[in-house]
Amino acid sequence: MDSNIILRTANECGSYLRSVADQTWAETPIPGVDWTVAGVVAHIGDCLLWYATDLVAGDRELGTMEMGVRPESEPEDLIATVNTFATVLAHVVNGTSPEARGWHPYGRADATGFAAMACDEMLVHTADVGTGVNQPFLPSTEIAAATLRRLFPWAPTDTDPWLTLLWANGRADLPGQERQVGWRWHCAPLAEWDGSNPRSSLAAS
């Protein structure tokens, strides 16, 4: 996971979002999600800028800012914001040493972890938009698989990567697997993964 895959993901998601930009985003709810289409696209932008900031800030959690993309913005402006913040994060990832870590509530992530989380936010929430407008989003298998393997190393490897990524994010059922409620990802380096699904320990606590 690197800056190139961030930009490729932003391009795929942006192309899809532009294809449905003529719909009324601010008034279109997304089933199962507490956002409208406009709200979820604004959230993608928020996440991308926060990830860039958190990676630069290191171990310190910055609670000093009030950052937020305005969901009442026009669809084209929201899409441009996502693309812009993805580019910012890509530059930050490029300029970060492999040893650097940034704060995240699920663990101290390195640059590959932040890149993967950014891709996950863009992919899964663009799929949420697809649910809202009833026009499914289908990303490339390569990007879905790379994101899945970096953040959810416990996920099955013999299933469709895109469906499995949606399953790992609690968005879909996967045959033979338990629905992921209370899911979380592994954003610290993969060498630090303990071999378990952290959702299991979270559900038991």
Tab-separated table of C-alpha atoms in Angstrom:
chain	number	residue	atom	x	y	z
A	1	MET	CA	0.000	0.000	0.000
A	2	ASP	CA	1.563	3.283	-1.124
A	3	SER	CA	0.783	6.694	-2.578
A	4	ASN	CA	0.064	5.255	-6.022
A	5	ILE	CA	-2.744	3.030	-4.802
A	6	ILE	CA	-4.266	5.953	-2.894
A	7	LEU	CA	-4.417	7.962	-6.113
A	8	ARG	CA	-5.684	5.021	-8.162
A	9	THR	CA	-8.453	4.404	-5.642
A	10	ALA	CA	-9.393	8.087	-5.612
A	11	ASN	CA	-9.553	8.025	-9.404
A	12	GLU	CA	-11.822	4.942	-9.518
A	13	CYS	CA	-14.110	6.273	-6.805
A	14	GLY	CA	-14.137	9.747	-8.326
A	15	SER	CA	-15.131	8.390	-11.734
A	16	TYR	CA	-18.038	6.526	-10.199
A	17	LEU	CA	-19.143	9.496	-8.080
A	18	ARG	CA	-19.112	11.780	-11.099
A	19	SER	CA	-21.357	9.299	-12.909
A	20	VAL	CA	-24.059	9.780	-10.248
A	21	ALA	CA	-23.431	13.466	-9.484
A	22	ASP	CA	-26.646	14.507	-11.198
A	23	GLN	CA	-28.706	12.998	-8.379
A	24	THR	CA	-29.885	14.865	-5.288
A	25	TRP	CA	-27.155	13.832	-2.871
A	26	ALA	CA	-28.252	15.977	0.061
A	27	GLU	CA	-31.705	14.403	0.092
A	28	THR	CA	-30.760	10.783	-0.637
A	29	PRO	CA	-30.414	8.595	2.481
A	30	ILE	CA	-28.238	5.496	2.582
A	31	PRO	CA	-29.984	2.431	4.035
A	32	GLY	CA	-28.256	1.177	7.168
A	33	VAL	CA	-26.000	4.232	7.438
A	34	ASP	CA	-26.760	7.424	9.358
A	35	TRP	CA	-25.782	9.678	6.452
A	36	THR	CA	-27.135	10.987	3.212
A	37	VAL	CA	-25.078	10.484	0.065
A	38	ALA	CA	-23.655	13.990	0.497
A	39	GLY	CA	-22.839	13.278	4.132
A	40	VAL	CA	-20.930	10.093	3.382
A	41	VAL	CA	-18.855	11.724	0.615
A	42	ALA	CA	-18.032	14.593	2.977
A	43	HIS	CA	-16.983	11.984	5.538
A	44	ILE	CA	-14.551	10.437	3.047
A	45	GLY	CA	-12.911	13.829	2.667
A	46	ASP	CA	-12.729	14.290	6.429
A	47	CYS	CA	-11.009	10.918	6.862
A	48	LEU	CA	-8.402	11.543	4.186
A	49	LEU	CA	-7.324	14.878	5.667
A	50	TRP	CA	-7.315	13.479	9.197
A	51	TYR	CA	-5.144	10.554	8.118
A	52	ALA	CA	-2.592	12.899	6.544
A	53	THR	CA	-2.555	14.977	9.726
A	54	ASP	CA	-2.351	11.987	12.069
A	55	LEU	CA	0.546	10.431	10.172
A	56	VAL	CA	2.540	13.667	10.369
A	57	ALA	CA	1.636	14.249	14.040
A	58	GLY	CA	3.085	10.916	15.128
A	59	ASP	CA	1.989	9.465	18.466
A	60	ARG	CA	0.207	12.643	19.522
A	61	GLU	CA	-3.563	12.678	19.071
A	62	LEU	CA	-4.394	16.154	17.823
A	63	GLY	CA	-7.649	17.366	19.306
A	64	THR	CA	-6.905	21.009	18.627
A	65	MET	CA	-8.713	21.424	15.324
A	66	GLU	CA	-12.241	21.559	14.057
A	67	MET	CA	-11.995	20.122	10.568
A	68	GLY	CA	-15.012	19.175	8.564
A	69	VAL	CA	-16.061	19.043	4.930
A	70	ARG	CA	-19.414	20.772	4.458
A	71	PRO	CA	-21.927	18.168	3.238
A	72	GLU	CA	-24.175	20.879	1.835
A	73	SER	CA	-21.567	21.526	-0.871
A	74	GLU	CA	-22.353	20.670	-4.466
A	75	PRO	CA	-21.542	17.096	-5.552
A	76	GLU	CA	-18.775	18.195	-7.930
A	77	ASP	CA	-17.165	20.199	-5.117
A	78	LEU	CA	-17.353	17.228	-2.749
A	79	ILE	CA	-15.733	15.002	-5.379
A	80	ALA	CA	-12.974	17.586	-5.935
A	81	THR	CA	-12.423	17.710	-2.169
A	82	VAL	CA	-11.995	13.943	-1.940
A	83	ASN	CA	-9.516	14.001	-4.825
A	84	THR	CA	-7.598	16.914	-3.307
A	85	PHE	CA	-7.301	15.355	0.145
A	86	ALA	CA	-6.328	11.993	-1.367
A	87	THR	CA	-3.501	13.801	-3.155
A	88	VAL	CA	-2.436	15.491	0.082
A	89	LEU	CA	-2.320	12.132	1.858
A	90	ALA	CA	-0.401	10.582	-1.044
A	91	HIS	CA	2.269	13.283	-0.727
A	92	VAL	CA	2.475	12.740	3.025
A	93	VAL	CA	2.825	8.971	2.569
A	94	ASN	CA	5.569	9.566	-0.013
A	95	GLY	CA	7.480	11.785	2.385
A	96	THR	CA	7.195	9.509	5.425
A	97	SER	CA	9.873	7.060	6.519
A	98	PRO	CA	8.925	3.381	6.852
A	99	GLU	CA	9.551	3.592	10.611
A	100	ALA	CA	7.180	6.516	11.203
A	101	ARG	CA	3.929	5.908	13.066
A	102	GLY	CA	0.779	7.956	13.522
A	103	TRP	CA	-2.008	7.798	16.056
A	104	HIS	CA	-5.212	5.918	15.323
A	105	PRO	CA	-7.712	4.522	17.863
A	106	TYR	CA	-7.150	1.005	16.445
A	107	GLY	CA	-3.359	1.143	16.731
A	108	ARG	CA	-0.183	3.036	15.817
A	109	ALA	CA	-0.331	2.894	12.043
A	110	ASP	CA	2.581	3.229	9.652
A	111	ALA	CA	2.341	4.829	6.217
A	112	THR	CA	1.074	1.611	4.626
A	113	GLY	CA	-1.631	1.383	7.276
A	114	PHE	CA	-2.818	4.928	6.626
A	115	ALA	CA	-2.762	4.316	2.883
A	116	ALA	CA	-4.861	1.179	3.342
A	117	MET	CA	-7.322	2.899	5.688
A	118	ALA	CA	-7.727	5.692	3.155
A	119	CYS	CA	-8.461	3.196	0.398
A	120	ASP	CA	-10.920	1.372	2.623
A	121	GLU	CA	-12.756	4.616	3.435
A	122	MET	CA	-12.983	5.550	-0.229
A	123	LEU	CA	-13.999	2.107	-1.477
A	124	VAL	CA	-16.529	1.145	1.173
A	125	HIS	CA	-18.178	4.542	1.421
A	126	THR	CA	-18.393	4.840	-2.353
A	127	ALA	CA	-20.186	1.496	-2.196
A	128	ASP	CA	-22.496	3.089	0.388
A	129	VAL	CA	-23.247	5.808	-2.153
A	130	GLY	CA	-24.070	3.068	-4.658
A	131	THR	CA	-26.547	1.608	-2.203
A	132	GLY	CA	-28.157	5.009	-1.750
A	133	VAL	CA	-28.561	5.751	-5.451
A	134	ASN	CA	-29.260	2.111	-6.391
A	135	GLN	CA	-26.324	1.925	-8.810
A	136	PRO	CA	-23.723	-0.547	-7.508
A	137	PHE	CA	-20.053	0.465	-7.382
A	138	LEU	CA	-17.516	-2.157	-8.456
A	139	PRO	CA	-13.820	-1.315	-7.985
A	140	SER	CA	-10.889	-3.163	-9.485
A	141	THR	CA	-10.095	-6.517	-7.927
A	142	GLU	CA	-6.443	-5.557	-7.410
A	143	ILE	CA	-7.228	-2.529	-5.258
A	144	ALA	CA	-9.882	-4.354	-3.248
A	145	ALA	CA	-7.525	-7.281	-2.625
A	146	ALA	CA	-4.592	-5.087	-1.579
A	147	THR	CA	-6.764	-3.149	0.873
A	148	LEU	CA	-8.284	-6.331	2.280
A	149	ARG	CA	-4.974	-8.100	2.832
A	150	ARG	CA	-3.357	-5.089	4.547
A	151	LEU	CA	-6.177	-4.265	6.973
A	152	PHE	CA	-7.934	-7.602	7.472
A	153	PRO	CA	-5.251	-10.321	7.348
A	154	TRP	CA	-7.647	-12.795	9.015
A	155	ALA	CA	-10.152	-12.591	6.156
A	156	PRO	CA	-10.675	-15.636	3.887
A	157	THR	CA	-8.342	-15.785	0.902
A	158	ASP	CA	-10.456	-18.045	-1.331
A	159	THR	CA	-13.386	-15.645	-1.803
A	160	ASP	CA	-14.044	-12.649	-4.028
A	161	PRO	CA	-11.850	-9.804	-2.695
A	162	TRP	CA	-14.461	-7.065	-3.122
A	163	LEU	CA	-17.280	-9.011	-1.471
A	164	THR	CA	-14.870	-10.042	1.276
A	165	LEU	CA	-13.803	-6.442	1.878
A	166	LEU	CA	-17.452	-5.439	2.221
A	167	TRP	CA	-17.951	-8.375	4.613
A	168	ALA	CA	-14.932	-7.346	6.688
A	169	ASN	CA	-16.448	-3.867	6.990
A	170	GLY	CA	-19.775	-5.277	8.152
A	171	ARG	CA	-21.498	-4.370	4.873
A	172	ALA	CA	-22.232	-7.807	3.414
A	173	ASP	CA	-22.705	-11.462	4.219
A	174	LEU	CA	-20.066	-13.966	3.148
A	175	PRO	CA	-21.062	-17.616	2.718
A	176	GLY	CA	-19.724	-19.745	5.554
A	177	GLN	CA	-18.621	-16.749	7.611
A	178	GLU	CA	-20.177	-14.977	10.584
A	179	ARG	CA	-21.473	-11.466	9.950
A	180	GLN	CA	-18.913	-8.912	11.123
A	181	VAL	CA	-20.554	-6.778	13.802
A	182	GLY	CA	-18.230	-4.612	15.886
A	183	TRP	CA	-15.498	-5.087	13.285
A	184	ARG	CA	-12.171	-3.304	13.353
A	185	TRP	CA	-9.072	-3.370	11.203
A	186	HIS	CA	-5.361	-3.917	11.848
A	187	CYS	CA	-3.618	-0.685	10.862
A	188	ALA	CA	-0.314	-1.228	12.684
A	189	PRO	CA	2.410	-3.011	10.650
A	190	LEU	CA	1.421	-6.538	9.683
A	191	ALA	CA	4.473	-7.885	11.525
A	192	GLU	CA	2.683	-6.884	14.745
A	193	TRP	CA	-0.531	-8.799	14.015
A	194	ASP	CA	-1.172	-11.443	16.685
A	195	GLY	CA	-3.008	-13.812	14.342
A	196	SER	CA	-6.507	-13.154	15.684
A	197	ASN	CA	-9.569	-11.278	14.453
A	198	PRO	CA	-9.737	-8.271	16.829
A	199	ARG	CA	-13.486	-8.222	16.359
A	200	SER	CA	-13.622	-11.434	18.398
A	201	SER	CA	-11.912	-9.974	21.441
A	202	LEU	CA	-13.915	-6.780	21.083
A	203	ALA	CA	-17.214	-8.690	21.035
A	204	ALA	CA	-16.204	-10.733	24.087
A	205	SER	CA	-15.291	-7.722	26.205
